[in-house]
Tab-separated table of C-alpha atoms (C1' of nucleotides) in Angstrom:
chain	number	residue	atom	x	y	z
A	181	MET	CA	-6.313	-35.805	-5.275
A	182	SER	CA	-7.916	-38.225	-7.896
A	183	ALA	CA	-4.752	-40.456	-7.347
A	184	ARG	CA	-6.132	-41.601	-4.354
A	185	ASP	CA	-9.621	-41.420	-5.388
A	186	ALA	CA	-8.622	-43.646	-8.032
A	187	ARG	CA	-6.803	-45.829	-5.940
A	188	ASN	CA	-9.696	-46.392	-3.752
A	189	ALA	CA	-12.258	-46.613	-6.702
A	190	HIS	CA	-12.946	-50.031	-6.458
A	191	VAL	CA	-13.647	-50.195	-2.634
A	192	ARG	CA	-15.907	-47.215	-2.791
A	193	ALA	CA	-17.748	-48.740	-5.614
A	194	MET	CA	-18.354	-52.009	-3.728
A	195	ARG	CA	-18.849	-51.553	-0.253
A	196	THR	CA	-18.708	-47.650	0.750
A	197	PRO	CA	-21.778	-45.834	1.507
A	198	PRO	CA	-20.856	-42.536	-0.635
A	199	VAL	CA	-20.751	-40.731	2.885
A	200	VAL	CA	-17.286	-39.630	3.465
A	201	GLU	CA	-16.111	-39.974	0.049
A	202	ARG	CA	-12.482	-39.482	0.843
A	203	GLU	CA	-11.670	-35.748	0.147
A	204	SER	CA	-13.079	-36.435	-3.541
A	205	SER	CA	-11.200	-33.444	-5.668
A	206	ALA	CA	-13.009	-30.422	-5.017
A	207	ALA	CA	-14.367	-31.454	-1.629
A	208	VAL	CA	-11.824	-29.434	0.052
A	209	ASP	CA	-13.740	-26.990	2.740
A	210	LEU	CA	-12.449	-23.469	2.475
A	211	GLY	CA	-14.250	-22.475	5.596
A	212	PRO	CA	-14.249	-18.811	6.358
A	213	LEU	CA	-11.468	-18.230	3.863
A	214	SER	CA	-14.223	-18.158	1.136
A	215	GLY	CA	-15.338	-15.117	2.643
A	216	PHE	CA	-11.901	-13.235	3.086
A	217	ILE	CA	-11.494	-10.515	0.875
A	218	GLY	CA	-7.762	-10.446	0.732
A	219	TYR	CA	-7.874	-14.227	-0.088
A	220	ARG	CA	-9.915	-13.486	-3.029
A	221	LEU	CA	-8.321	-10.375	-4.143
A	222	ARG	CA	-4.923	-12.528	-4.098
A	223	ARG	CA	-6.409	-15.177	-6.142
A	224	ALA	CA	-8.079	-12.608	-8.874
A	225	GLN	CA	-5.193	-10.716	-8.917
A	226	LEU	CA	-2.674	-13.692	-9.800
A	227	GLN	CA	-5.676	-14.563	-12.715
A	228	VAL	CA	-5.850	-11.195	-14.038
A	229	LEU	CA	-1.847	-10.851	-14.074
A	230	ALA	CA	-1.508	-13.860	-15.880
A	231	GLY	CA	-3.872	-12.625	-18.501
A	232	PHE	CA	-2.075	-9.425	-18.804
A	233	GLU	CA	1.143	-11.425	-19.422
A	234	GLN	CA	-0.412	-13.524	-21.959
A	235	ALA	CA	-2.316	-10.736	-23.872
A	236	LEU	CA	0.909	-8.119	-23.971
A	237	ARG	CA	3.418	-11.032	-24.577
A	238	GLU	CA	4.488	-9.763	-28.076
A	239	ILE	CA	5.196	-6.390	-26.461
A	240	GLY	CA	6.469	-7.305	-23.304
A	241	LEU	CA	5.532	-4.651	-21.286
A	242	SER	CA	4.995	-5.031	-17.585
A	243	PRO	CA	1.769	-3.826	-15.855
A	244	GLY	CA	3.917	-1.261	-14.020
A	245	GLN	CA	5.519	-0.222	-17.345
A	246	LEU	CA	2.407	0.165	-19.185
A	247	SER	CA	0.777	2.306	-16.430
A	248	VAL	CA	3.840	4.330	-16.447
A	249	LEU	CA	3.733	5.061	-20.137
A	250	VAL	CA	-0.241	6.107	-19.824
A	251	VAL	CA	0.298	8.433	-17.151
A	252	ILE	CA	3.393	10.233	-18.968
A	253	SER	CA	1.411	10.045	-22.096
A	254	ARG	CA	-1.624	11.826	-20.625
A	255	ASN	CA	0.513	14.238	-18.532
A	256	PRO	CA	3.520	14.964	-20.225
A	257	GLY	CA	6.242	17.043	-18.447
A	258	LEU	CA	5.365	15.268	-14.765
A	259	THR	CA	8.474	14.409	-12.893
A	260	GLN	CA	9.216	11.589	-11.595
A	261	SER	CA	8.047	12.027	-7.986
A	262	ASP	CA	4.626	13.177	-9.612
A	263	VAL	CA	4.096	9.979	-11.441
A	264	CYS	CA	5.316	7.975	-8.494
A	265	THR	CA	2.663	9.351	-6.045
A	266	ALA	CA	0.249	9.180	-8.857
A	267	LEU	CA	0.731	5.756	-9.095
A	268	GLY	CA	1.507	4.700	-5.721
A	269	ILE	CA	5.146	3.428	-6.290
A	270	GLN	CA	8.346	4.119	-4.278
A	271	ARG	CA	10.587	6.583	-5.736
A	272	ALA	CA	13.266	3.984	-5.139
A	273	ASN	CA	11.596	1.296	-7.172
A	274	PHE	CA	10.419	3.853	-9.905
A	275	THR	CA	14.497	4.578	-11.066
A	276	PRO	CA	14.865	1.127	-12.463
A	277	LEU	CA	11.377	0.812	-13.996
A	278	LEU	CA	11.959	4.087	-15.666
A	279	HIS	CA	15.345	3.206	-16.628
A	280	ALA	CA	14.158	0.220	-18.435
A	281	LEU	CA	11.869	2.304	-20.747
A	282	GLU	CA	14.640	4.497	-21.413
A	283	ALA	CA	16.737	1.878	-22.467
A	284	THR	CA	14.204	0.618	-24.885
A	285	GLY	CA	13.869	3.997	-26.409
A	286	LEU	CA	10.023	4.734	-25.186
A	287	ALA	CA	10.652	7.371	-22.741
A	288	THR	CA	12.996	10.135	-22.057
A	289	ARG	CA	14.031	12.032	-18.746
A	290	GLN	CA	14.984	15.966	-19.417
A	291	VAL	CA	16.005	17.847	-16.402
A	292	LEU	CA	13.873	20.889	-15.445
A	293	PRO	CA	15.690	23.804	-15.894
A	294	ALA	CA	13.471	25.605	-13.058
A	295	ASP	CA	14.345	22.837	-10.473
A	296	ARG	CA	17.490	21.033	-11.508
A	297	ARG	CA	16.876	18.163	-9.123
A	298	SER	CA	13.750	17.091	-10.929
A	299	ASN	CA	13.535	15.219	-14.095
A	300	THR	CA	10.433	15.679	-16.244
A	301	LEU	CA	9.380	12.907	-18.496
A	302	GLN	CA	8.026	12.294	-22.156
A	303	LEU	CA	7.085	9.808	-24.269
A	304	THR	CA	9.359	9.450	-27.356
A	305	ALA	CA	7.702	8.811	-30.695
A	306	LEU	CA	8.393	5.061	-30.564
A	307	GLY	CA	7.100	5.137	-27.097
A	308	ARG	CA	3.789	6.635	-28.221
A	309	ASP	CA	3.461	3.955	-30.754
A	310	VAL	CA	3.994	1.345	-28.459
A	311	LEU	CA	1.790	2.852	-26.139
A	312	VAL	CA	-1.140	2.477	-28.841
A	313	ARG	CA	-0.555	-1.029	-29.504
A	314	ALA	CA	-0.270	-2.145	-25.866
A	315	LEU	CA	-3.560	-0.485	-24.988
A	316	ALA	CA	-5.315	-2.182	-28.227
A	317	LEU	CA	-3.812	-5.626	-27.081
A	318	HIS	CA	-4.713	-4.675	-23.355
A	319	GLU	CA	-8.273	-3.982	-24.972
A	320	ARG	CA	-8.525	-7.737	-25.176
A	321	LEU	CA	-7.942	-8.834	-21.826
A	322	GLU	CA	-10.548	-6.261	-20.623
A	323	ARG	CA	-12.655	-7.402	-22.897
A	324	ARG	CA	-12.245	-11.370	-21.490
A	325	ILE	CA	-13.076	-9.764	-18.197
A	326	THR	CA	-16.257	-7.865	-19.379
A	327	ASP	CA	-17.241	-11.180	-20.731
A	328	CYS	CA	-16.367	-13.156	-17.415
A	329	LEU	CA	-18.307	-10.412	-15.351
A	330	GLY	CA	-20.927	-8.836	-17.284
A	331	GLY	CA	-20.696	-5.178	-18.200
A	332	GLY	CA	-22.276	-4.233	-15.237
A	333	GLY	CA	-20.250	-6.617	-12.879
A	334	ARG	CA	-17.190	-5.204	-14.464
A	335	ALA	CA	-18.246	-1.642	-13.573
A	336	GLN	CA	-19.223	-2.590	-10.274
A	337	LEU	CA	-15.748	-4.333	-9.355
A	338	ALA	CA	-14.018	-1.079	-10.518
A	339	GLU	CA	-16.076	0.867	-8.403
A	340	LEU	CA	-15.673	-1.449	-5.423
A	341	LEU	CA	-11.971	-1.812	-5.792
A	342	ARG	CA	-11.669	1.911	-5.909
A	343	LYS	CA	-13.259	2.318	-2.578
A	344	LEU	CA	-10.893	-0.305	-1.011
A	345	GLU	CA	-7.940	1.622	-1.927
A	346	ALA	CA	-9.006	4.160	0.675
A	347	LEU	CA	-9.170	1.280	3.593
B	265	MET	CA	3.960	17.829	-6.024
B	266	SER	CA	3.130	20.855	-3.605
B	267	ALA	CA	6.738	21.791	-3.732
B	268	ARG	CA	6.532	23.384	-7.007
B	269	ASP	CA	3.389	24.888	-6.321
B	270	ALA	CA	4.646	26.339	-3.186
B	271	ARG	CA	7.297	27.751	-5.192
B	272	ASN	CA	5.206	29.564	-7.747
B	273	ALA	CA	2.611	30.491	-5.254
B	274	HIS	CA	3.299	34.129	-5.197
B	275	VAL	CA	3.533	34.247	-9.055
B	276	ARG	CA	0.110	32.697	-9.036
B	277	ALA	CA	-1.369	34.763	-6.833
B	278	MET	CA	-0.628	37.942	-8.415
B	279	ARG	CA	-0.851	37.450	-11.990
B	280	THR	CA	-1.669	33.908	-13.012
B	281	PRO	CA	-5.297	33.023	-14.167
B	282	PRO	CA	-5.707	29.807	-12.151
B	283	VAL	CA	-6.254	28.110	-15.497
B	284	VAL	CA	-3.259	25.642	-15.835
B	285	GLU	CA	-2.944	25.399	-11.910
B	286	ARG	CA	0.721	23.440	-12.579
B	287	GLU	CA	-0.153	19.750	-12.060
B	288	SER	CA	-1.808	20.780	-8.701
B	289	SER	CA	-1.263	17.428	-6.595
B	290	ALA	CA	-4.176	15.483	-7.507
B	291	ALA	CA	-4.333	16.855	-11.122
B	292	VAL	CA	-2.842	13.773	-12.705
B	293	ASP	CA	-4.706	12.167	-15.581
B	294	LEU	CA	-4.607	8.442	-15.168
B	295	GLY	CA	-6.625	7.970	-18.312
B	296	PRO	CA	-7.635	4.512	-19.026
B	297	LEU	CA	-5.676	3.285	-16.472
B	298	SER	CA	-8.719	4.183	-14.145
B	299	GLY	CA	-10.662	1.682	-15.905
B	300	PHE	CA	-8.138	-1.200	-15.841
B	301	ILE	CA	-9.454	-4.041	-13.478
B	302	GLY	CA	-5.757	-5.231	-13.146
B	303	TYR	CA	-4.515	-1.938	-12.260
B	304	ARG	CA	-7.392	-1.558	-9.302
B	305	LEU	CA	-6.864	-5.004	-8.465
B	306	ARG	CA	-3.009	-4.296	-7.702
B	307	ARG	CA	-3.691	-1.251	-5.580
B	308	ALA	CA	-6.682	-3.038	-3.608
B	309	GLN	CA	-4.701	-5.723	-3.056
B	310	LEU	CA	-1.841	-3.840	-1.523
B	311	GLN	CA	-3.925	-1.926	0.508
B	312	VAL	CA	-5.656	-5.231	2.012
B	313	LEU	CA	-2.379	-6.625	2.526
B	314	ALA	CA	-1.197	-3.938	4.738
B	315	GLY	CA	-4.352	-4.054	6.602
B	316	PHE	CA	-3.595	-7.641	6.969
B	317	GLU	CA	-0.147	-7.380	8.297
B	318	GLN	CA	-1.561	-4.689	10.842
B	319	ALA	CA	-4.414	-6.760	12.091
B	320	LEU	CA	-2.403	-9.834	12.661
B	321	ARG	CA	0.926	-8.283	13.776
B	322	GLU	CA	0.873	-9.508	17.161
B	323	ILE	CA	0.597	-13.081	15.875
B	324	GLY	CA	2.710	-12.697	12.934
B	325	LEU	CA	1.028	-15.288	10.628
B	326	SER	CA	1.644	-14.652	6.820
B	327	PRO	CA	-1.726	-14.678	4.859
B	328	GLY	CA	-0.655	-18.253	3.188
B	329	GLN	CA	0.104	-19.386	6.570
B	330	LEU	CA	-3.345	-18.191	7.890
B	331	SER	CA	-4.964	-19.899	4.592
B	332	VAL	CA	-3.158	-23.265	5.244
B	333	LEU	CA	-3.887	-23.478	9.088
B	334	VAL	CA	-7.708	-22.703	8.138
B	335	VAL	CA	-7.745	-25.617	5.461
B	336	ILE	CA	-6.186	-28.264	7.306
B	337	SER	CA	-8.192	-27.354	10.496
B	338	ARG	CA	-11.402	-28.001	8.389
B	339	ASN	CA	-10.240	-30.802	6.248
B	340	PRO	CA	-7.554	-32.867	8.525
B	341	GLY	CA	-5.961	-35.534	7.064
B	342	LEU	CA	-5.517	-33.902	3.700
B	343	THR	CA	-2.131	-34.306	1.871
B	344	GLN	CA	0.250	-31.369	0.936
B	345	SER	CA	-0.479	-31.775	-2.485
B	346	ASP	CA	-4.227	-31.719	-1.495
B	347	VAL	CA	-3.930	-28.135	0.219
B	348	CYS	CA	-1.598	-26.909	-2.725
B	349	THR	CA	-4.094	-27.495	-5.501
B	350	ALA	CA	-7.280	-26.129	-3.136
B	351	LEU	CA	-5.200	-23.208	-2.335
B	352	GLY	CA	-3.510	-22.444	-5.741
B	353	ILE	CA	-0.041	-22.893	-4.409
B	354	GLN	CA	2.790	-24.499	-5.995
B	355	ARG	CA	4.253	-27.612	-4.125
B	356	ALA	CA	7.622	-26.391	-4.499
B	357	ASN	CA	6.415	-22.961	-2.690
B	358	PHE	CA	4.553	-25.011	0.064
B	359	THR	CA	7.345	-26.909	1.209
B	360	PRO	CA	8.965	-23.924	3.148
B	361	LEU	CA	5.559	-22.555	4.077
B	362	LEU	CA	4.637	-25.817	5.834
B	363	HIS	CA	8.131	-26.184	7.539
B	364	ALA	CA	7.727	-22.889	9.251
B	365	LEU	CA	4.274	-23.949	10.460
B	366	GLU	CA	5.659	-27.272	11.787
B	367	ALA	CA	8.980	-24.971	13.427
B	368	THR	CA	6.445	-22.896	15.376
B	369	GLY	CA	4.805	-25.983	16.163
B	370	LEU	CA	1.430	-25.341	14.723
B	371	ALA	CA	1.100	-27.979	12.463
B	372	THR	CA	2.540	-31.629	11.894
B	373	ARG	CA	3.191	-33.756	9.033
B	374	GLN	CA	2.533	-37.547	9.242
B	375	VAL	CA	3.387	-40.364	6.893
B	376	LEU	CA	0.154	-41.592	5.431
B	377	PRO	CA	0.657	-45.447	5.670
B	378	ALA	CA	-1.256	-46.223	2.506
B	379	ASP	CA	0.896	-44.198	0.364
B	380	ARG	CA	4.360	-43.495	2.064
B	381	ARG	CA	4.942	-40.881	-0.326
B	382	SER	CA	2.265	-38.763	1.117
B	383	ASN	CA	2.539	-36.508	4.354
B	384	THR	CA	-1.135	-35.688	5.927
B	385	LEU	CA	-1.488	-32.770	7.797
B	386	GLN	CA	-2.992	-31.577	11.248
B	387	LEU	CA	-2.797	-28.838	13.602
B	388	THR	CA	-1.297	-29.133	16.857
B	389	ALA	CA	-3.373	-28.230	19.891
B	390	LEU	CA	-1.319	-24.923	20.082
B	391	GLY	CA	-2.153	-24.451	16.132
B	392	ARG	CA	-5.848	-24.725	16.835
B	393	ASP	CA	-5.389	-22.222	19.598
B	394	VAL	CA	-3.660	-19.646	17.306
B	395	LEU	CA	-5.663	-20.228	14.525
B	396	VAL	CA	-8.959	-19.382	16.606
B	397	ARG	CA	-7.189	-16.133	17.938
B	398	ALA	CA	-6.017	-15.439	14.188
B	399	LEU	CA	-9.272	-15.599	12.960
B	400	ALA	CA	-10.538	-13.186	15.697
B	401	LEU	CA	-8.104	-10.559	14.798
B	402	HIS	CA	-8.702	-10.994	10.974
B	403	GLU	CA	-12.310	-10.392	11.759
B	404	ARG	CA	-11.271	-6.645	12.498
B	405	LEU	CA	-9.881	-6.543	9.197
B	406	GLU	CA	-12.835	-7.549	7.629
B	407	ARG	CA	-15.122	-5.194	9.453
B	408	ARG	CA	-13.078	-2.562	8.359
B	409	ILE	CA	-13.758	-3.720	4.916
B	410	THR	CA	-17.411	-3.792	5.492
B	411	ASP	CA	-17.402	-0.599	6.586
B	412	CYS	CA	-15.635	0.784	3.811
B	413	LEU	CA	-17.839	-1.179	1.392
B	414	GLY	CA	-21.136	-1.705	3.009
B	415	GLY	CA	-22.342	-5.206	3.697
B	416	GLY	CA	-23.839	-5.388	0.193
B	417	GLY	CA	-21.022	-4.318	-1.557
B	418	ARG	CA	-18.658	-6.697	0.310
B	419	ALA	CA	-20.690	-9.557	-0.868
B	420	GLN	CA	-20.739	-8.391	-4.262
B	421	LEU	CA	-16.923	-7.865	-4.258
B	422	ALA	CA	-16.141	-11.113	-3.188
B	423	GLU	CA	-18.623	-12.570	-5.588
B	424	LEU	CA	-17.070	-10.746	-8.155
B	425	LEU	CA	-13.771	-11.750	-7.503
B	426	ARG	CA	-14.723	-15.267	-7.331
B	427	LYS	CA	-15.857	-14.843	-10.953
B	428	LEU	CA	-12.642	-13.454	-11.733
B	429	GLU	CA	-10.828	-16.349	-10.844
B	430	ALA	CA	-12.196	-18.558	-13.588
B	431	LEU	CA	-10.949	-16.081	-15.915
C	53	DG	C1'	24.902	35.949	2.205
C	54	DG	C1'	25.165	31.561	4.232
C	55	DG	C1'	24.407	27.568	7.075
C	56	DA	C1'	20.278	24.432	8.222
C	57	DA	C1'	16.552	21.762	6.763
C	58	DA	C1'	14.219	19.915	3.161
C	59	DT	C1'	13.423	17.573	-1.774
C	60	DG	C1'	14.318	14.932	-5.993
C	61	DG	C1'	16.690	11.144	-7.715
C	62	DT	C1'	19.596	7.095	-7.013
C	63	DT	C1'	22.149	3.403	-5.061
C	64	DA	C1'	22.172	-0.700	-2.123
C	65	DT	C1'	19.701	-4.151	0.319
C	66	DG	C1'	16.428	-7.489	2.372
C	67	DA	C1'	12.011	-9.434	2.436
C	68	DT	C1'	8.495	-12.037	0.152
C	69	DA	C1'	5.884	-14.314	-3.218
C	70	DA	C1'	5.720	-16.788	-7.364
C	71	DA	C1'	7.449	-19.929	-11.373
C	72	DT	C1'	10.670	-23.591	-13.317
C	73	DA	C1'	13.819	-27.429	-13.152
C	74	DA	C1'	15.754	-31.476	-11.511
C	75	DC	C1'	16.095	-34.569	-7.746
C	76	DT	C1'	14.380	-38.661	-4.309
C	77	DA	C1'	11.504	-42.032	-2.668
C	78	DA	C1'	7.647	-44.506	-3.394
C	79	DT	C1'	3.768	-46.568	-6.217
C	80	DA	C1'	1.030	-47.661	-10.336
C	81	DA	C1'	0.662	-49.354	-14.992
C	82	DT	C1'	2.026	-53.005	-18.261
D	128	DA	C1'	10.109	-56.636	-13.468
D	129	DT	C1'	10.775	-52.868	-15.998
D	130	DT	C1'	8.897	-48.394	-16.884
D	131	DA	C1'	6.163	-44.569	-15.908
D	132	DT	C1'	3.519	-41.704	-12.389
D	133	DT	C1'	3.291	-39.480	-8.234
D	134	DA	C1'	4.511	-36.709	-3.554
D	135	DG	C1'	7.561	-34.142	-1.588
D	136	DT	C1'	11.786	-31.509	-1.385
D	137	DT	C1'	15.619	-28.418	-3.023
D	138	DA	C1'	17.701	-24.980	-5.651
D	139	DT	C1'	17.294	-21.126	-8.626
D	140	DT	C1'	15.469	-17.339	-10.972
D	141	DT	C1'	12.363	-13.390	-11.528
D	142	DA	C1'	9.620	-9.555	-9.945
D	143	DT	C1'	7.496	-6.431	-6.638
D	144	DC	C1'	7.608	-4.051	-2.444
D	145	DA	C1'	10.055	-2.036	1.318
D	146	DT	C1'	13.977	0.701	4.126
D	147	DA	C1'	17.771	3.303	5.030
D	148	DA	C1'	21.486	6.031	3.375
D	149	DC	C1'	23.727	9.124	0.098
D	150	DC	C1'	24.233	13.363	-3.303
D	151	DA	C1'	22.855	17.291	-5.798
D	152	DT	C1'	19.750	20.998	-5.540
D	153	DT	C1'	16.636	23.928	-3.900
D	154	DT	C1'	14.364	26.261	-0.002
D	155	DC	C1'	14.046	28.329	4.612
D	156	DC	C1'	15.232	31.380	7.832
D	157	DC	C1'	18.186	34.097	10.596
DNA sequence: GGGAAATGGTTATGATAAATAACTAATAAT
DNA sequence: ATTATTAGTTATTTATCATAACCATTTCCC
């Protein structure tokens, strides 16, 4: 990095023709990697994830938890499996996620009388309240993204990603 | 899901006006979630990741490993830290990743005489060969993505994601 | 009606990626 | 020469995703 650059700075300044430049900081060639969608996706997702945690820090919801709250808020009475398939979560991974929402008093399970294997999900009053606040905080993140991409870019990105889900 | 639909099918067929439709399969309302870039990113990234593993199965490289091979192939003599900052990997997480590449004979570390704390990285002959084959296999995935998004869409996506990394 | 098969939810477990802190050896700074 | 940085390693923690096995319930079908 710049360590070695600093070390060799005098050499370069006096005698080195600025040809090789000794890997000066950002001079790393990513080659075909720059065009890999998967690579770009990973880095972008990490960045947005960091933004999410920052934006929702005071509430402390994970992305998955927020998504579940949104879905059961708009579709009261869905079963766990319904939510899982809607969100692309494994049923096995959904159990602890949901239990966390129950433990914090945001959601409740209720056995469906018509099929006593199934649990239907509802938000508590607290859950509705927290959801509203979380969505407001999340707006900040989305605004940052819009500022970064422009309104059109943001819409394009959402659409392209949506298409990609059907890969 | 369709389970409950099937259960109530006779009822609906005889007397129920097709109004409520009992959460028919894809009728889950994601609400604002559909517009969340973070949500779309997560799902798209998972999909592309699955495509990656499928495409490179016969070689068995992880995305991170491939990215490292590419970078040290195009920039021989980089130190570990150089590669880390170029790829956005923590130095601590890079160590086992690199050791795996060494253990499979794809890359070598070499102490830099000018600074014996640093290791410079090189590909072995095998590493170069595997890299070529891996890139060829990876082409398939990229082609699938291009088929899915169109050439223009793919370029747009790459650019938008690149911008997002600077969020 | 009653046994086999399928379904909803849970548990346990493993694999992977990422973050943090503490440590060593070597170099740089003063 | 002492001190402070820096490169790399180790250990640990956390979170996400995947798989398989299991129980209770319901459906299928004979």
